[in-house]
Each structure stands twice: as C-alpha cells, then as structure tokens.
Amino acid sequence: MREFEARVLRVEPGEAGRCGVVLDRTAFYPTSGGQPHDLGALGDLAVEDVQENEAGEVVHVVARAPAAATVRGVIDWPRRFDHMQQHTGQHLLSAAFVRLFNWPTASFHLGRDLCTIDLETGSLGPRQLQQAEELANQVIFEDRPVHVRFVPPGGELEKEGLRRSPARQGELRLIEIEEFDRCACGGTHVARTGQIGLVLLRGTEKLRGQARVEFVCGGRALAAARADYQHLQDAARLLTTGPAELPAVLRKQQEERRAADKARAQLLERLAELEAGVLLEEAETVGGRCLLVKVFEDAAADYLRLLAARLVQEPNVQLLLAAKSPAAAVVFAQSPGGPADMNALLRETVGALGGKGGGSRDFAQGALPNANRLEEALEAARRRLQES
C-alpha cells in the first residue's frame, strides 16, 4: 500500500515544536526490529519520524497539526521498497548461514548505506561467505513467493518450524520464503524473492565473539557494484593496465617498492657512517666528553635516528640533533651508560616549547610544533649538559 486515507484520532505535542499524529489506520512503518521508519506525507505535512508508543499506537511526527480531520497518507515508496529489499534479503542471508553452517543471527541492522547481521560464530572465512552469498542469490533467482500470515496467541509455534524463537508474545506475524525460511517478523518485505534483485556481501568484522557481516541488496547492490567497477577502471587507468591485470601489477609494484626500500636503507646506513665521521671531527669537547649539537635543514626523522645510533657507538659521545624539514624532529642521545638522562632532558627542553617526545635514558626523540624554535631547544639542552 502506497497511499491511504485515515481519520485523525488525536494530536500530541512533541519535541522541538513538532506534533505526534495518531490515526485510525496507517500504512506507515515505525522504527522497529532493526528496520528504520518510513517517510512520506500526511496531506501537505512531511512525515519526519514514525514511532510506536507503549500502547502499540503508531505516532506520525510532523511539523504541525493537520488542518483537517481526515488526511491522505502517502508513503515514500523508493525508501520503502529499498527497506523491503534489504529486510527480505537479510532473511535470506540469515537462513543461508543457518542452513549451511548452523550459525544463527543474533542481531540485524538496516543502515542508510549498509546492512549488517551479527552471526553467533567466532570463525568466518571467505569460502563460507561465498557459499552463503551464492545460496541466497540462488533463492532470489528462483523467484520464490514470500508469504505473510498470522499465528493467534497460544498457537503451536513448535509446529511452524521457525528459524528462531520469537521474543514477543501474543499474535505473531510470520514471514515465509517458500520452502526456505520462516520466522516471526513485523517488518516490510517484498512479495517474491526476485524483487530483491541481488544480495552482495561487502565485508566482515570480528565483534565480541561474533562475526559481523556487511551486505547490501537490490538497488544498493547495483549502486555498489557500479561504484566498485568505476573504482577499478580509475585504478587501472592510473596504472595503465586493465582491471583484470591490477593484482599482478600491484604485486610487481610492491616487490619493486620493497627492493627500493631495502636499497634506500642500505644507502642511508652508508651515508650515516660517512657523515658520522665528519660530524665527530666538528664536535666540541666538554668535560672529557664529545658534545655534538647540530640542526639539519633537511633530514628525515628516520635518518636522524640512524645517524644518532651510529654516532653513539663511539665512547663518551653526547649529541643533540634536530631537523627542520620535512618535520621539526629532535634526537637527544649519548653513548651507553653516559652521565646524563637524555629522556628527562628532552622532555624538559622540548616540552617547554610545546613539543612532545620521550625515550630511554640514553636515547630520546621528539618533535616541535615550530621548526623555527629548534635552535632554542638545542641551546637550552646544551647549557644543561655543560652545567652538569
């Protein structure tokens, strides 16, 4: 039902100046059971929310009270049909996991972009996901009818063969996908499985001993597949290859990157060794110790650490190094067992200028928010070392 007429029974004051309208009949679905509410209109009033109160009445939230005693309700059908596709698709997917692996669904959420089910299992692999997805889509392609019927209070539910025991009492609404699934549900559903179109799994996540499965159905599945295809085309164009060749091209690039990283590391080690010799000759002697203070205009933080590690291999060395670019990095270090606490020194001098960092007694590193204050930090640290 997409449109209907109804009498206004009463209008209640709501939050933020809104009104809650109760009708004698309605086709609007309230938020319930993991499914969001319908949207639409009552006459010229947009329905912003639909809730079920404690008395079981459906309350339509609108901006103001309807002017007439009778209103025409219009459901936002694209939204409703999308929810129907997602919800019946969830029934199919949950039933598939039960049939294949005996994994019940603990909860279901129908989100704006993605749907999720939480399965009562701690182990879920790619092959199992594929099997469940294939079975659910097989039932879609068979275009089986989806039946709705009601079981009166006190009905013999054990004879119904429900996928899971219902939480509520009283009259129950059953949704049955012919010869595949039957469970109690108050949500909106398609008339035949073919209307679901497609179930497409999007991802998984481990969650408190359960497995969360993300999926989309119908129009959402089509949009997701189209977006995936476009992303593949864009990536293939950037790498001047075809979508099918992307894995091989990326694997080759990863291998080349690893080889380049290894070569870079070897070159940096060699450079650090050579530069360490030059810097030691420039260092000043303070109290029998070799003290090196230097600010580099351009040096990566990893190179700064590598250089410091090489320098403190020599005995009786203390060093205060910094680099302005690409980041305002600082390294304070000394030969093992040296007299100063480099960690405390860095925290004091760098911290006083708004920086952060830390490390061990012999080797500490950090950063300043302003590269122009690096010399100030190193000069303060130098004075502390000279005074000690």
XYZ file of C-alpha atoms in Angstrom:
388
model
C 0.000 0.000 0.000
C 1.477 3.314 -1.099
C -1.398 5.699 -0.289
C -4.328 5.646 2.129
C -6.897 7.851 3.823
C -7.387 7.965 7.573
C -9.081 9.904 10.351
C -7.056 11.879 12.848
C -7.736 10.457 16.308
C -5.582 12.911 18.238
C -2.561 15.182 18.045
C 0.071 15.143 20.787
C 2.760 17.769 21.494
C 6.239 16.552 20.589
C 9.849 17.631 20.904
C 11.252 20.773 19.253
C 7.770 22.084 18.471
C 6.790 19.004 16.487
C 3.459 17.156 16.730
C 2.659 13.466 17.035
C -0.378 12.428 14.988
C -2.292 9.231 15.783
C -4.602 7.931 13.018
C -7.364 5.341 12.994
C -5.380 3.419 10.363
C -1.960 3.760 8.745
C 0.439 2.202 6.250
C 3.487 3.891 7.782
C 6.044 1.553 9.341
C 7.555 2.691 12.673
C 11.175 2.087 13.607
C 11.310 -1.478 14.905
C 13.266 -4.722 14.717
C 16.390 -3.199 13.174
C 14.430 -1.511 10.355
C 14.112 2.299 10.141
C 10.770 4.039 9.866
C 9.007 5.076 6.686
C 8.972 8.637 5.404
C 6.266 10.310 3.369
C 3.459 12.804 3.918
C 0.120 13.329 5.628
C -1.596 15.774 3.312
C 0.805 18.702 2.922
C 2.817 17.745 6.017
C 6.074 15.813 5.681
C 6.298 12.817 7.995
C 9.699 13.160 9.682
C 9.576 10.165 12.009
C 7.283 7.268 12.843
C 7.258 5.673 16.292
C 5.232 3.093 18.161
C 4.195 4.153 21.671
C 3.777 1.926 24.709
C 0.113 1.390 23.856
C 1.062 -0.016 20.465
C -0.189 3.049 18.577
C 1.718 4.389 15.576
C 2.685 8.047 16.072
C 3.494 10.141 12.980
C 5.834 13.059 13.733
C 5.065 16.188 11.669
C 5.813 19.916 11.920
C 2.278 20.971 12.936
C -1.188 19.587 13.465
C -3.172 18.627 10.321
C -5.787 21.188 9.360
C -8.452 18.580 8.513
C -9.934 15.682 10.457
C -9.187 13.350 7.546
C -5.776 13.083 5.917
C -4.319 11.344 2.907
C -1.160 9.428 3.684
C 1.495 8.918 1.019
C 4.447 6.593 1.606
C 7.908 7.484 0.284
C 7.894 4.411 -1.942
C 11.540 4.370 -3.094
C 12.630 4.363 0.559
C 10.020 1.748 1.497
C 10.941 -0.563 -1.394
C 14.631 -0.224 -0.561
C 13.880 -1.290 3.014
C 11.786 -4.185 1.712
C 14.690 -5.390 -0.438
C 17.187 -5.103 2.416
C 14.962 -6.771 5.011
C 13.878 -9.749 2.917
C 17.462 -10.071 1.730
C 18.519 -10.274 5.365
C 16.056 -13.107 5.969
C 17.552 -14.964 3.011
C 21.133 -14.415 4.125
C 20.451 -15.344 7.754
C 18.647 -18.508 6.642
C 21.549 -19.388 4.342
C 24.048 -19.215 7.212
C 21.782 -21.420 9.348
C 21.238 -23.982 6.580
C 24.904 -24.185 5.636
C 26.692 -23.795 8.978
C 24.017 -23.651 11.708
C 25.038 -20.095 12.649
C 22.052 -18.111 14.000
C 21.736 -14.364 13.557
C 21.985 -12.530 16.879
C 21.016 -9.086 15.555
C 20.234 -7.154 12.375
C 20.691 -3.500 11.477
C 19.373 -1.783 8.364
C 21.527 1.309 7.907
C 21.376 4.179 5.458
C 24.178 2.741 3.318
C 24.950 -0.730 4.669
C 23.084 -3.540 6.384
C 24.672 -5.825 8.957
C 23.930 -9.111 10.664
C 25.835 -10.389 13.684
C 26.318 -14.150 13.496
C 26.806 -16.348 16.537
C 30.177 -17.678 15.454
C 33.756 -16.742 16.123
C 35.093 -18.117 12.840
C 34.060 -16.931 9.407
C 36.185 -17.357 6.296
C 35.988 -16.242 2.649
C 34.771 -19.619 1.430
C 31.890 -19.667 3.910
C 30.899 -16.131 2.924
C 30.887 -17.116 -0.728
C 28.737 -20.188 -0.096
C 26.142 -18.214 1.871
C 26.050 -15.444 -0.736
C 25.626 -17.962 -3.554
C 22.802 -19.791 -1.778
C 20.933 -16.556 -1.001
C 21.192 -15.399 -4.613
C 20.132 -18.801 -5.905
C 16.855 -18.413 -3.996
C 16.491 -14.894 -5.430
C 16.914 -16.171 -8.985
C 14.281 -18.842 -8.329
C 11.799 -16.008 -7.609
C 10.106 -17.832 -4.755
C 6.947 -16.334 -3.241
C 7.148 -14.613 0.141
C 4.086 -15.358 2.273
C 2.743 -13.343 5.201
C 0.404 -14.921 7.722
C -0.563 -14.564 11.363
C -0.482 -17.038 14.226
C -3.007 -16.319 17.008
C -1.959 -16.156 20.669
C -1.403 -19.628 22.050
C -0.709 -21.084 18.601
C 1.537 -24.135 18.417
C 4.737 -22.427 17.329
C 6.802 -25.606 17.572
C 4.920 -26.889 14.543
C 5.792 -23.828 12.493
C 9.482 -24.700 12.102
C 10.656 -21.154 12.812
C 14.301 -20.292 12.198
C 14.472 -18.655 15.628
C 12.160 -18.371 18.620
C 10.160 -15.118 18.716
C 10.849 -12.648 21.512
C 7.305 -11.261 21.730
C 4.098 -12.870 22.929
C 0.574 -12.718 21.558
C -0.372 -12.770 17.904
C 2.642 -13.294 15.676
C 3.223 -12.223 12.098
C 5.187 -14.833 10.170
C 7.247 -14.204 7.044
C 7.832 -17.322 4.964
C 10.122 -17.601 1.976
C 8.616 -20.631 0.328
C 10.411 -23.852 1.274
C 13.451 -21.940 2.529
C 12.801 -19.818 5.631
C 10.097 -18.998 8.150
C 10.365 -16.603 11.086
C 8.340 -14.094 13.072
C 8.814 -10.533 11.823
C 6.848 -7.305 11.778
C 8.914 -5.611 9.060
C 8.162 -4.777 5.442
C 9.020 -7.363 2.787
C 8.847 -7.985 -0.954
C 6.202 -10.285 -2.459
C 8.682 -12.531 -4.257
C 12.405 -13.132 -3.809
C 13.099 -11.967 -7.364
C 12.243 -8.423 -6.250
C 15.325 -8.442 -4.009
C 17.425 -8.438 -7.167
C 20.768 -9.365 -5.615
C 22.493 -9.899 -2.275
C 26.056 -8.565 -2.278
C 28.399 -9.062 0.681
C 30.644 -6.079 1.458
C 32.802 -7.049 4.414
C 33.177 -8.785 7.768
C 34.318 -7.844 11.255
C 35.011 -9.796 14.437
C 32.921 -8.472 17.294
C 32.775 -9.795 20.889
C 32.910 -13.462 19.926
C 30.574 -12.940 16.987
C 31.064 -12.247 13.294
C 29.503 -9.140 11.736
C 28.647 -9.399 8.047
C 28.046 -6.261 5.967
C 25.791 -6.566 2.923
C 23.529 -4.679 0.535
C 20.613 -5.797 -1.616
C 18.696 -4.695 -4.688
C 19.284 -1.126 -5.781
C 22.024 -0.704 -3.216
C 23.823 -3.766 -4.587
C 23.615 -2.361 -8.108
C 24.988 1.002 -6.958
C 27.799 -0.702 -5.017
C 28.755 -2.896 -7.974
C 28.737 0.128 -10.280
C 30.943 2.090 -7.853
C 33.323 -0.867 -7.498
C 33.596 -1.115 -11.273
C 34.311 2.606 -11.599
C 36.986 2.428 -8.884
C 38.626 -0.481 -10.727
C 38.521 1.433 -14.001
C 40.056 4.510 -12.367
C 42.809 2.461 -10.720
C 43.537 0.586 -13.944
C 43.753 3.860 -15.864
C 46.237 5.284 -13.352
C 48.400 2.184 -13.681
C 47.933 1.980 -17.476
C 46.585 -1.557 -17.350
C 43.279 -3.402 -17.410
C 41.128 -4.196 -14.339
C 41.903 -7.921 -14.610
C 45.650 -7.208 -14.540
C 45.532 -4.973 -11.448
C 46.530 -7.661 -8.895
C 49.603 -8.676 -10.912
C 50.626 -5.050 -11.497
C 50.212 -4.186 -7.812
C 52.184 -7.246 -6.721
C 55.005 -6.204 -9.028
C 54.926 -2.659 -7.660
C 55.052 -3.991 -4.096
C 58.111 -6.077 -4.940
C 59.778 -3.085 -6.563
C 58.902 -0.911 -3.559
C 60.384 -3.434 -1.135
C 63.564 -3.605 -3.217
C 63.754 0.202 -3.350
C 63.190 0.472 0.415
C 65.963 -2.044 1.032
C 68.348 -0.157 -1.250
C 67.429 3.149 0.410
C 68.077 1.702 3.863
C 71.493 0.462 2.764
C 72.366 3.850 1.281
C 71.217 5.677 4.405
C 73.337 3.407 6.576
C 76.370 4.116 4.414
C 75.638 7.853 4.405
C 75.191 7.877 8.188
C 78.519 6.130 8.630
C 80.314 8.668 6.441
C 78.572 11.694 7.936
C 79.179 10.456 11.482
C 82.929 10.585 10.881
C 82.737 14.166 9.630
C 80.489 15.311 12.488
C 82.697 13.808 15.172
C 85.576 15.941 13.912
C 83.380 19.057 14.277
C 82.212 18.219 17.809
C 83.345 20.187 20.863
C 84.863 18.611 23.954
C 83.127 19.302 27.273
C 84.458 17.742 30.470
C 86.168 14.940 28.603
C 83.046 14.218 26.592
C 82.460 14.758 22.880
C 79.388 17.028 22.567
C 77.781 17.413 19.145
C 74.983 19.947 18.562
C 73.612 20.324 15.036
C 70.426 21.391 13.233
C 69.915 19.989 9.728
C 67.900 21.976 7.233
C 66.544 18.830 5.565
C 66.733 15.347 7.080
C 64.084 12.684 7.549
C 63.372 11.595 11.116
C 64.407 8.014 10.361
C 67.782 9.216 9.056
C 68.242 11.393 12.116
C 67.696 8.347 14.348
C 70.046 6.244 12.200
C 72.774 8.890 12.347
C 72.405 9.248 16.114
C 72.593 5.479 16.593
C 75.819 5.392 14.591
C 77.381 8.321 16.477
C 76.760 6.917 19.964
C 78.583 3.732 19.053
C 81.692 5.768 19.811
C 82.604 6.159 23.525
C 81.920 9.340 25.534
C 79.644 10.941 22.949
C 76.632 13.155 23.667
C 74.602 14.609 20.846
C 71.692 16.982 20.305
C 70.399 16.669 16.750
C 67.431 18.268 15.005
C 65.982 18.587 11.513
C 63.759 21.420 10.259
C 62.272 19.583 7.279
C 60.192 17.592 6.452
C 59.228 17.735 10.151
C 60.694 19.503 13.177
C 62.330 16.370 14.633
C 64.690 16.153 17.608
C 67.020 13.390 18.849
C 68.990 13.544 22.121
C 71.383 10.616 22.665
C 74.588 9.562 24.372
C 76.960 6.612 24.417
C 75.560 3.762 26.554
C 75.863 4.488 30.268
C 76.571 8.195 29.784
C 76.175 10.639 32.697
C 73.023 12.481 31.527
C 69.365 11.466 31.424
C 68.551 12.250 27.797
C 64.885 11.370 28.197
C 64.414 13.856 31.045
C 66.481 16.473 29.207
C 64.375 16.203 26.058
C 61.080 16.297 27.937
C 62.175 19.407 29.835
C 63.644 21.462 26.996
C 61.384 20.386 24.147
C 58.303 20.303 26.370
C 58.921 23.903 27.459
C 58.461 24.951 23.820
C 55.249 22.993 23.247
C 56.890 19.871 21.866
C 56.491 16.221 22.775
C 58.716 13.193 22.946
C 60.419 10.613 25.087
C 62.544 7.518 25.121
C 65.207 5.910 27.290
C 67.927 7.387 29.463
C 70.458 7.136 26.618
C 68.247 7.771 23.571
C 65.191 10.036 23.263
C 63.365 11.564 20.324
C 60.595 14.081 19.852
C 59.174 16.900 17.765
C 58.380 20.598 17.994
C 55.311 22.301 16.522
C 57.503 25.156 15.253
C 60.745 24.374 13.392
C 61.985 27.934 13.994
C 62.462 27.122 17.697
C 64.713 24.096 17.200
C 67.903 26.093 17.816
C 66.389 27.457 21.025
C 65.598 23.946 22.263
C 69.057 22.618 21.444
C 70.791 25.611 23.010
C 68.839 25.123 26.249
C 69.802 21.449 26.273
C 73.452 22.315 25.559
C 73.576 24.654 28.576
C 72.133 21.955 30.817
C 74.767 19.456 29.673
C 77.591 21.961 30.112
C 76.411 22.750 33.636
C 76.246 19.097 34.653
